[in-house]
Coordinates of C-alpha atoms in Angstrom, one line a residue:
M1223 CA 23.6 -188.0 61.6
F1224 CA 26.7 -188.1 61.3
D1225 CA 29.1 -190.2 63.8
T1226 CA 32.2 -187.9 65.1
D1227 CA 33.4 -191.3 66.2
E1228 CA 37.7 -191.7 67.2
T1229 CA 39.0 -192.0 63.4
L1230 CA 38.4 -187.8 63.2
A1231 CA 40.5 -187.2 66.8
A1232 CA 44.2 -186.6 65.6
A1233 CA 46.8 -185.3 68.0
P1234 CA 46.1 -183.1 71.1
P1235 CA 46.0 -179.0 70.1
Q1236 CA 49.8 -178.1 70.4
L1237 CA 49.0 -175.2 72.2
E1238 CA 51.6 -173.1 73.9
P1239 CA 51.5 -172.2 78.0
H1240 CA 50.3 -169.3 77.4
D1241 CA 48.2 -169.9 74.9
F1242 CA 46.0 -171.7 77.5
E1243 CA 46.3 -168.8 80.0
K1244 CA 45.0 -166.4 77.4
L1245 CA 41.8 -168.6 76.9
Q1246 CA 40.8 -167.8 80.1
E1247 CA 41.6 -164.3 80.2
V1248 CA 39.2 -164.2 76.7
L1249 CA 36.8 -166.2 79.4
K1250 CA 36.6 -163.8 81.5
S1251 CA 36.6 -161.3 79.9
E1252 CA 34.0 -161.4 76.9
G1253 CA 32.6 -164.8 77.6
P1254 CA 32.5 -168.1 75.9
L1255 CA 31.8 -166.9 73.1
S1256 CA 35.2 -165.4 72.3
A1257 CA 37.6 -167.8 73.9
A1258 CA 36.1 -170.3 71.7
D1259 CA 36.3 -167.4 68.7
W1260 CA 40.1 -167.3 70.1
L1261 CA 40.9 -170.7 70.2
C1262 CA 39.7 -171.5 66.3
A1263 CA 41.4 -168.8 64.7
K1264 CA 44.6 -170.8 67.1
L1265 CA 44.8 -173.6 65.7
E1266 CA 43.0 -173.0 62.3
S1267 CA 46.4 -170.6 62.8
N1268 CA 49.1 -173.1 63.9
Q1269 CA 46.8 -175.9 61.0
D1270 CA 45.9 -178.3 63.8
Y1271 CA 42.5 -179.1 61.8
P1272 CA 41.2 -182.1 63.8
A1273 CA 41.4 -179.9 66.7
L1274 CA 39.7 -178.0 64.7
F1275 CA 36.9 -180.1 63.9
Y1276 CA 36.5 -180.5 67.0
A1277 CA 36.1 -176.1 68.5
L1278 CA 33.9 -175.1 65.6
L1279 CA 31.4 -178.1 67.3
M1280 CA 32.3 -176.9 70.7
K1281 CA 31.9 -172.9 69.5
K1282 CA 28.1 -173.9 68.2
R1283 CA 27.3 -175.6 71.5
I1284 CA 28.1 -172.9 73.3
E1285 CA 25.8 -171.4 70.7
L1286 CA 22.6 -173.3 71.4
G1287 CA 23.7 -173.6 75.3
I1288 CA 24.0 -177.3 75.8
S1289 CA 26.6 -178.9 77.2
P1290 CA 29.9 -178.4 75.7
F1291 CA 32.2 -182.0 75.1
P1292 CA 32.0 -181.8 70.9
A1293 CA 32.4 -186.2 71.5
G1294 CA 30.1 -185.8 74.2
P1295 CA 26.0 -188.0 73.5
S1296 CA 23.8 -187.4 70.6
S1297 CA 21.6 -187.9 74.0
D1298 CA 22.9 -184.1 75.5
I1299 CA 21.7 -182.6 72.4
P1300 CA 18.1 -181.6 72.6
R1301 CA 16.0 -183.0 69.7
E1302 CA 15.2 -178.7 68.9
Y1303 CA 18.9 -178.5 68.2
H1304 CA 19.3 -181.5 66.0
E1305 CA 19.0 -179.6 63.1
A1306 CA 21.5 -176.5 63.7
Y1307 CA 23.7 -179.1 65.2
E1308 CA 23.9 -181.5 62.1
E1309 CA 24.1 -177.7 60.2
A1310 CA 27.2 -177.1 62.1
I1311 CA 29.0 -180.9 61.5
R1312 CA 28.4 -180.2 57.8
T1313 CA 29.9 -176.6 57.6
A1314 CA 32.6 -177.5 60.3
G1315 CA 33.8 -180.7 57.8
R1316 CA 33.2 -179.1 54.8
K1317 CA 36.1 -176.0 56.0
V1318 CA 38.4 -178.9 57.8
G1319 CA 38.5 -180.7 54.4
E1320 CA 38.9 -177.8 52.3
L1321 CA 41.5 -176.8 55.3
F1322 CA 43.4 -180.5 54.4
L1323 CA 42.9 -180.0 49.9
A1324 CA 44.9 -176.6 50.0
K1325 CA 47.3 -178.5 51.3
N1326 CA 47.8 -181.6 49.1
D1327 CA 46.5 -184.1 51.9
F1328 CA 43.8 -185.9 50.1
P1329 CA 43.2 -188.2 52.8
R1330 CA 42.5 -186.6 56.2
A1331 CA 40.3 -184.0 53.2
W1332 CA 38.6 -187.3 52.4
T1333 CA 38.0 -188.7 56.2
Y1334 CA 36.1 -185.4 56.8
F1335 CA 34.3 -184.9 52.9
N1336 CA 33.6 -189.5 53.2
M1337 CA 31.5 -188.4 56.5
L1338 CA 29.5 -185.6 55.1
G1339 CA 29.3 -188.0 51.9
E1340 CA 30.7 -184.7 50.1
T1341 CA 34.0 -185.9 47.2
Q1342 CA 33.3 -183.6 44.2
L1343 CA 35.6 -181.3 45.5
I1344 CA 38.1 -184.1 46.1
V1345 CA 37.6 -185.7 42.6
D1346 CA 38.6 -182.5 41.0
A1347 CA 41.3 -181.5 42.9
L1348 CA 42.8 -184.9 42.3
E1349 CA 42.4 -184.4 38.4
K1350 CA 43.7 -180.9 39.3
Y1351 CA 47.2 -182.4 40.7
E1352 CA 50.4 -182.9 39.8
P1353 CA 52.2 -185.1 41.9
G1354 CA 56.5 -184.2 42.1
P1355 CA 59.0 -186.3 40.9
E1356 CA 60.4 -187.1 44.1
E1357 CA 56.7 -186.8 45.5
N1358 CA 54.8 -190.6 47.1
I1359 CA 52.2 -190.6 45.4
Q1360 CA 50.4 -193.4 47.8
P1361 CA 48.2 -191.6 49.6
L1362 CA 46.5 -189.9 46.1
I1363 CA 45.7 -194.0 45.2
E1364 CA 44.8 -195.3 48.1
V1365 CA 41.8 -191.6 48.2
A1366 CA 41.8 -192.2 43.8
L1367 CA 41.3 -196.0 42.7
Y1368 CA 41.0 -197.7 46.1
H1369 CA 38.3 -195.1 47.5
Q1370 CA 36.8 -195.0 45.0
V1371 CA 37.0 -191.0 45.0
N1372 CA 38.6 -190.6 41.3
I1373 CA 39.8 -194.3 40.1
P1374 CA 40.8 -193.2 36.2
R1375 CA 43.2 -190.3 38.3
G1376 CA 43.8 -193.3 40.8
F1377 CA 45.0 -195.6 37.8
D1378 CA 47.2 -193.2 35.4
L1379 CA 48.6 -192.4 38.6
I1380 CA 49.7 -196.3 38.6
V1381 CA 51.1 -196.7 35.0
D1382 CA 52.2 -193.3 35.0
R1383 CA 54.7 -193.9 37.9
Y1384 CA 54.7 -197.9 38.8
G1385 CA 54.8 -198.5 35.1
I1386 CA 52.4 -201.3 32.8
C1387 CA 52.8 -204.5 35.3
N1388 CA 51.9 -202.8 38.4
A1389 CA 49.7 -201.2 36.1
I1390 CA 47.9 -204.9 35.2
T1391 CA 48.1 -206.1 38.8
T1392 CA 46.2 -203.5 39.7
Y1393 CA 43.4 -203.7 36.8
S1394 CA 42.9 -207.7 37.6
G1395 CA 42.2 -208.0 40.8
F1396 CA 40.5 -204.5 40.6
D1397 CA 35.9 -204.6 41.1
F1398 CA 34.5 -202.9 38.7
S1399 CA 31.3 -203.8 39.2
K1400 CA 29.4 -200.8 39.8
N1401 CA 32.0 -198.7 37.8
L1402 CA 31.8 -200.0 34.1
P1403 CA 33.5 -196.4 32.4
A1404 CA 36.6 -196.2 35.0
R1405 CA 37.1 -200.4 33.7
Q1406 CA 37.2 -198.8 29.8
H1407 CA 39.3 -195.7 31.1
C1408 CA 41.5 -197.9 32.2
I1409 CA 41.7 -200.4 29.6
Q1410 CA 42.6 -197.4 27.2
K1411 CA 45.3 -196.4 29.4
L1412 CA 47.1 -199.3 29.0
V1413 CA 46.2 -200.3 25.7
R1414 CA 47.3 -196.9 24.7
S1415 CA 50.8 -197.1 27.5
L1416 CA 51.7 -200.3 25.4
H1417 CA 50.9 -199.2 22.1
A1418 CA 53.1 -196.3 22.7
Q1419 CA 56.0 -198.2 23.8
L1420 CA 56.3 -200.7 20.9
V1421 CA 55.6 -198.4 18.7
E1422 CA 58.9 -196.5 19.8
R1423 CA 60.8 -200.3 20.1
I1424 CA 60.0 -200.6 16.3
R1425 CA 61.0 -197.6 15.7
N1426 CA 64.6 -197.5 17.4
D1427 CA 64.8 -201.0 16.0
L1428 CA 64.3 -200.1 12.4
E1429 CA 66.8 -197.1 13.2
T1430 CA 69.6 -199.0 14.6
R1431 CA 69.0 -201.3 11.6
G1432 CA 69.5 -198.2 9.6
E1433 CA 66.4 -198.3 8.5
T1434 CA 63.7 -194.6 7.2
V1435 CA 60.9 -194.8 9.9
P1436 CA 58.5 -191.9 8.8
A1437 CA 56.8 -190.1 11.4
G1438 CA 53.4 -191.3 12.7
A1439 CA 54.2 -194.5 10.8
S1440 CA 51.9 -197.0 12.6
I1441 CA 52.6 -200.7 13.4
P1442 CA 51.0 -202.2 10.2
I1443 CA 53.2 -199.7 8.7
M1444 CA 55.9 -200.1 9.9
L1445 CA 56.2 -204.2 10.1
E1446 CA 54.8 -204.8 6.7
G1447 CA 57.8 -207.2 4.6
R1448 CA 60.0 -206.7 7.9
E1449 CA 59.4 -211.0 9.0
Y1450 CA 62.9 -210.9 10.2
L1451 CA 62.4 -208.9 12.8
F1452 CA 60.0 -211.9 14.3
E1453 CA 63.3 -213.6 13.7
D1454 CA 65.0 -216.1 16.3
G1455 CA 62.1 -215.6 18.6
A1456 CA 62.7 -211.4 18.7
Y1457 CA 60.3 -209.5 20.3
H1458 CA 59.6 -205.9 20.9
I1459 CA 58.1 -205.8 24.2
D1460 CA 57.3 -208.2 27.0
T1461 CA 54.9 -210.8 25.9
S1462 CA 53.3 -211.9 29.2
H1463 CA 51.4 -207.7 29.3
L1464 CA 50.9 -207.7 25.4
N1465 CA 48.8 -210.7 26.1
S1466 CA 46.9 -209.5 28.7
I1467 CA 46.3 -205.9 27.4
V1468 CA 44.6 -207.7 24.1
E1469 CA 42.8 -210.0 26.3
F1470 CA 41.7 -206.9 28.2
S1471 CA 41.0 -205.1 24.7
L1472 CA 38.2 -206.9 24.0
H1473 CA 36.0 -205.4 26.8
L1474 CA 36.5 -202.1 24.6
E1475 CA 33.2 -200.1 23.8
N1476 CA 33.8 -198.2 20.7
C1477 CA 36.5 -195.9 20.9
P1478 CA 40.0 -194.6 19.3
E1479 CA 42.0 -197.4 20.9
L1480 CA 39.6 -200.0 19.9
N1481 CA 42.2 -199.5 16.4
L1482 CA 45.4 -199.4 18.6
A1483 CA 44.6 -202.4 20.3
S1484 CA 43.7 -204.6 16.7
E1485 CA 48.0 -202.9 15.4
L1486 CA 48.9 -204.6 19.6
A1487 CA 47.0 -208.1 18.7
L1488 CA 47.9 -207.8 14.6
Y1489 CA 52.0 -207.2 16.4
G1490 CA 51.6 -210.3 18.7
S1491 CA 49.9 -213.2 15.3
R1492 CA 53.1 -212.0 14.1
L1493 CA 55.7 -213.4 17.0
S1494 CA 57.0 -216.5 17.2
G1495 CA 54.6 -219.9 18.2
S1496 CA 56.7 -219.5 21.2
F1497 CA 54.3 -217.1 21.8
Q1498 CA 51.5 -218.0 20.5
N1499 CA 49.7 -219.0 24.0
Q1500 CA 48.0 -222.1 23.7
M1501 CA 43.3 -220.9 24.5
D1502 CA 39.7 -223.1 23.6
P1503 CA 37.8 -221.8 21.0
P1504 CA 37.6 -219.3 19.2
F1505 CA 40.3 -217.7 20.3
E1506 CA 42.4 -221.3 19.4
N1507 CA 44.8 -218.7 16.8
S1508 CA 45.2 -216.0 20.3
Y1509 CA 46.5 -213.4 18.2
A1510 CA 45.1 -213.7 15.5
D1511 CA 41.5 -214.3 16.5
Y1512 CA 41.3 -211.0 18.9
K1513 CA 42.1 -209.4 16.0
V1514 CA 39.4 -210.7 13.9
Y1515 CA 37.1 -209.8 16.9
L1516 CA 39.1 -206.6 17.4
D1517 CA 37.8 -206.0 14.1
I1518 CA 33.9 -206.6 13.8
L1519 CA 34.5 -203.9 17.1
R1520 CA 35.6 -201.7 14.8
G1521 CA 33.8 -202.2 11.5
V1522 CA 36.1 -203.5 9.6
D1523 CA 35.0 -206.6 7.8
V1524 CA 31.9 -207.3 9.7
E1525 CA 30.2 -210.2 8.2
A1526 CA 33.9 -212.0 7.1
G1527 CA 34.5 -211.8 10.7
L1528 CA 31.5 -213.1 12.1
K1529 CA 31.1 -215.7 9.5
H1530 CA 34.6 -216.5 11.5
F1531 CA 32.7 -217.0 14.5
R1532 CA 30.6 -218.4 13.4
D1533 CA 32.5 -221.2 11.8
K1534 CA 34.3 -222.7 15.2
I1535 CA 30.5 -223.1 17.0
D1536 CA 29.4 -226.1 15.9
P1537 CA 32.7 -228.3 15.8
A1538 CA 33.4 -226.8 19.0
F1539 CA 29.9 -227.2 20.8
S1540 CA 29.0 -229.6 24.2
E1541 CA 26.9 -229.6 26.5
E1542 CA 29.5 -228.8 28.7
F1543 CA 31.3 -226.7 27.0
T1544 CA 29.3 -223.6 24.8
L1545 CA 32.0 -220.9 24.9
P1546 CA 32.1 -220.3 21.2
A1547 CA 28.4 -219.4 21.2
E1548 CA 28.1 -217.4 23.8
I1549 CA 31.6 -215.1 22.9
Y1550 CA 29.0 -215.2 19.2
V1551 CA 25.9 -213.9 21.2
N1552 CA 28.1 -211.2 22.4
L1553 CA 29.5 -210.0 18.9
L1554 CA 26.4 -210.0 17.7
L1555 CA 24.8 -208.2 21.0
R1556 CA 26.8 -204.8 20.6
L1557 CA 26.7 -204.8 16.8
G1558 CA 22.8 -204.3 18.4
R1559 CA 21.3 -207.6 16.2
M1560 CA 19.3 -208.3 18.8
D1561 CA 17.1 -210.7 16.9
E1562 CA 20.2 -213.0 15.1
A1563 CA 21.6 -213.3 19.3
R1564 CA 18.3 -214.4 20.8
A1565 CA 18.1 -217.3 17.9
I1566 CA 21.6 -218.4 17.8
A1567 CA 21.2 -218.4 22.4
K1568 CA 17.6 -220.1 22.1
K1569 CA 19.2 -223.1 19.3
Y1570 CA 22.4 -223.4 21.5
L1571 CA 22.0 -222.5 25.1
S1572 CA 18.5 -223.4 25.8
E1573 CA 19.9 -225.6 27.7
V1574 CA 22.5 -224.2 29.7
Q1575 CA 21.7 -223.6 33.2
G1576 CA 23.8 -223.7 36.9
R1577 CA 27.2 -222.5 35.1
Q1578 CA 27.8 -219.0 34.8
M1579 CA 28.3 -217.6 31.3
A1580 CA 30.2 -215.3 29.1
C1581 CA 26.8 -213.7 27.4
P1582 CA 23.4 -212.9 28.7
G1583 CA 21.0 -216.6 28.9
V1584 CA 18.0 -217.6 26.9
Y1585 CA 15.4 -216.2 29.7
E1586 CA 17.2 -212.8 29.6
L1587 CA 17.4 -212.2 26.2
C1588 CA 13.6 -212.9 25.2
L1589 CA 12.7 -210.9 28.3
Q1590 CA 14.6 -208.0 26.8
V1591 CA 12.7 -208.1 24.1
K1592 CA 8.9 -209.7 26.1
D1593 CA 9.9 -213.0 23.4
F1594 CA 7.7 -215.7 25.8
Q1595 CA 7.2 -218.0 23.7
G1596 CA 11.1 -218.7 23.4
L1597 CA 11.7 -218.1 27.3
S1598 CA 8.6 -221.1 27.7
D1599 CA 10.4 -222.7 24.6
A1600 CA 14.2 -223.1 26.6
A1601 CA 11.9 -223.0 30.0
R1602 CA 10.3 -226.2 28.5
S1603 CA 13.9 -228.3 27.6
R1604 CA 15.2 -226.8 30.9
A1605 CA 12.3 -229.3 32.6
D1606 CA 11.5 -225.5 34.3
G1607 CA 7.5 -225.7 34.8
V1608 CA 7.6 -222.0 36.9
S1609 CA 8.9 -220.5 34.6
F1610 CA 7.2 -222.4 31.5
L1611 CA 4.1 -221.2 33.7
A1612 CA 5.5 -217.2 34.3
A1613 CA 5.9 -217.5 30.1
L1614 CA 2.9 -218.4 29.3
A1615 CA 0.9 -216.4 31.8
S1616 CA 2.4 -213.3 30.0
Q1617 CA 1.2 -214.1 26.6

């Protein structure tokens, strides 16, 4: 069931000469099982846990009356003993993994629990463990994030220890396709962290100017009537961080961080023109458009916001560029307005094929609601005889 390859091996048991003499004595006087028990106890006492793993397997082999060499080939084990030996591997792996966890040695603990396919103990331990300020946290991040044992915890460690810049780089290069909840957590963490940083710096700026800022004042309240905060191209946080995190926030689901992201977008919209990135429609107005998008997701001025984006579709539309329509379809889907989304997709996206889109395609949307007539119409416009006939046959 399991391969016990050399990647699990560690340094040989660090036994003293008298320990070997003791092993010989116990073997001679009490037999191999007692000798194996003595060796296991000694290795555990020495905290030589990798060697303990193999000693426990050796003991089981002795019990079964087969070759005692724990790294021997599986052909050494008669078929009737396979199940018992596999359970011994599990038991030994759990014991050694738990011993490493007790020492907060997460990488080595992960080796054993991963072999067993049992990682929940590490997930829980990572959640509870608080590293010291001088502790090297790279091993924790390696297990939590890159081995994907507890992605949220690993990402939090990066933000809290290495800062927002490193966290943005990590987020941008990470594949969240198999763990969308973890993606949500990471965006939320970035939004909260940048928002807290911005609030603190605006407050400090105002207090330095002799102004009184109410406790808990939001960014909109602190900015109201204070255009001078942005004079001469002034800003309070790294604008590249702001741009990246506001863009990430467009993927947030319904959560409190949407409100914070909207405040970040509002702040960005007040920055001087040199910090307003040139974007393709429908986000050509950068932060101002981001804020409208986020407000729609928050349930604020929804119809006006939808009109804002709907009005961008026709002026920018071409067969090669349909992004405004794709963004609008996504907005409608996120609001649960499937019929409207499908109608827009049919009108503007029916002939799009052979390239990635920012929203589900017409075929997918029609299939979701069994709109085979719509699917056949789209297939006809694409000269797709196979999908056309399949849609007709499904009606």
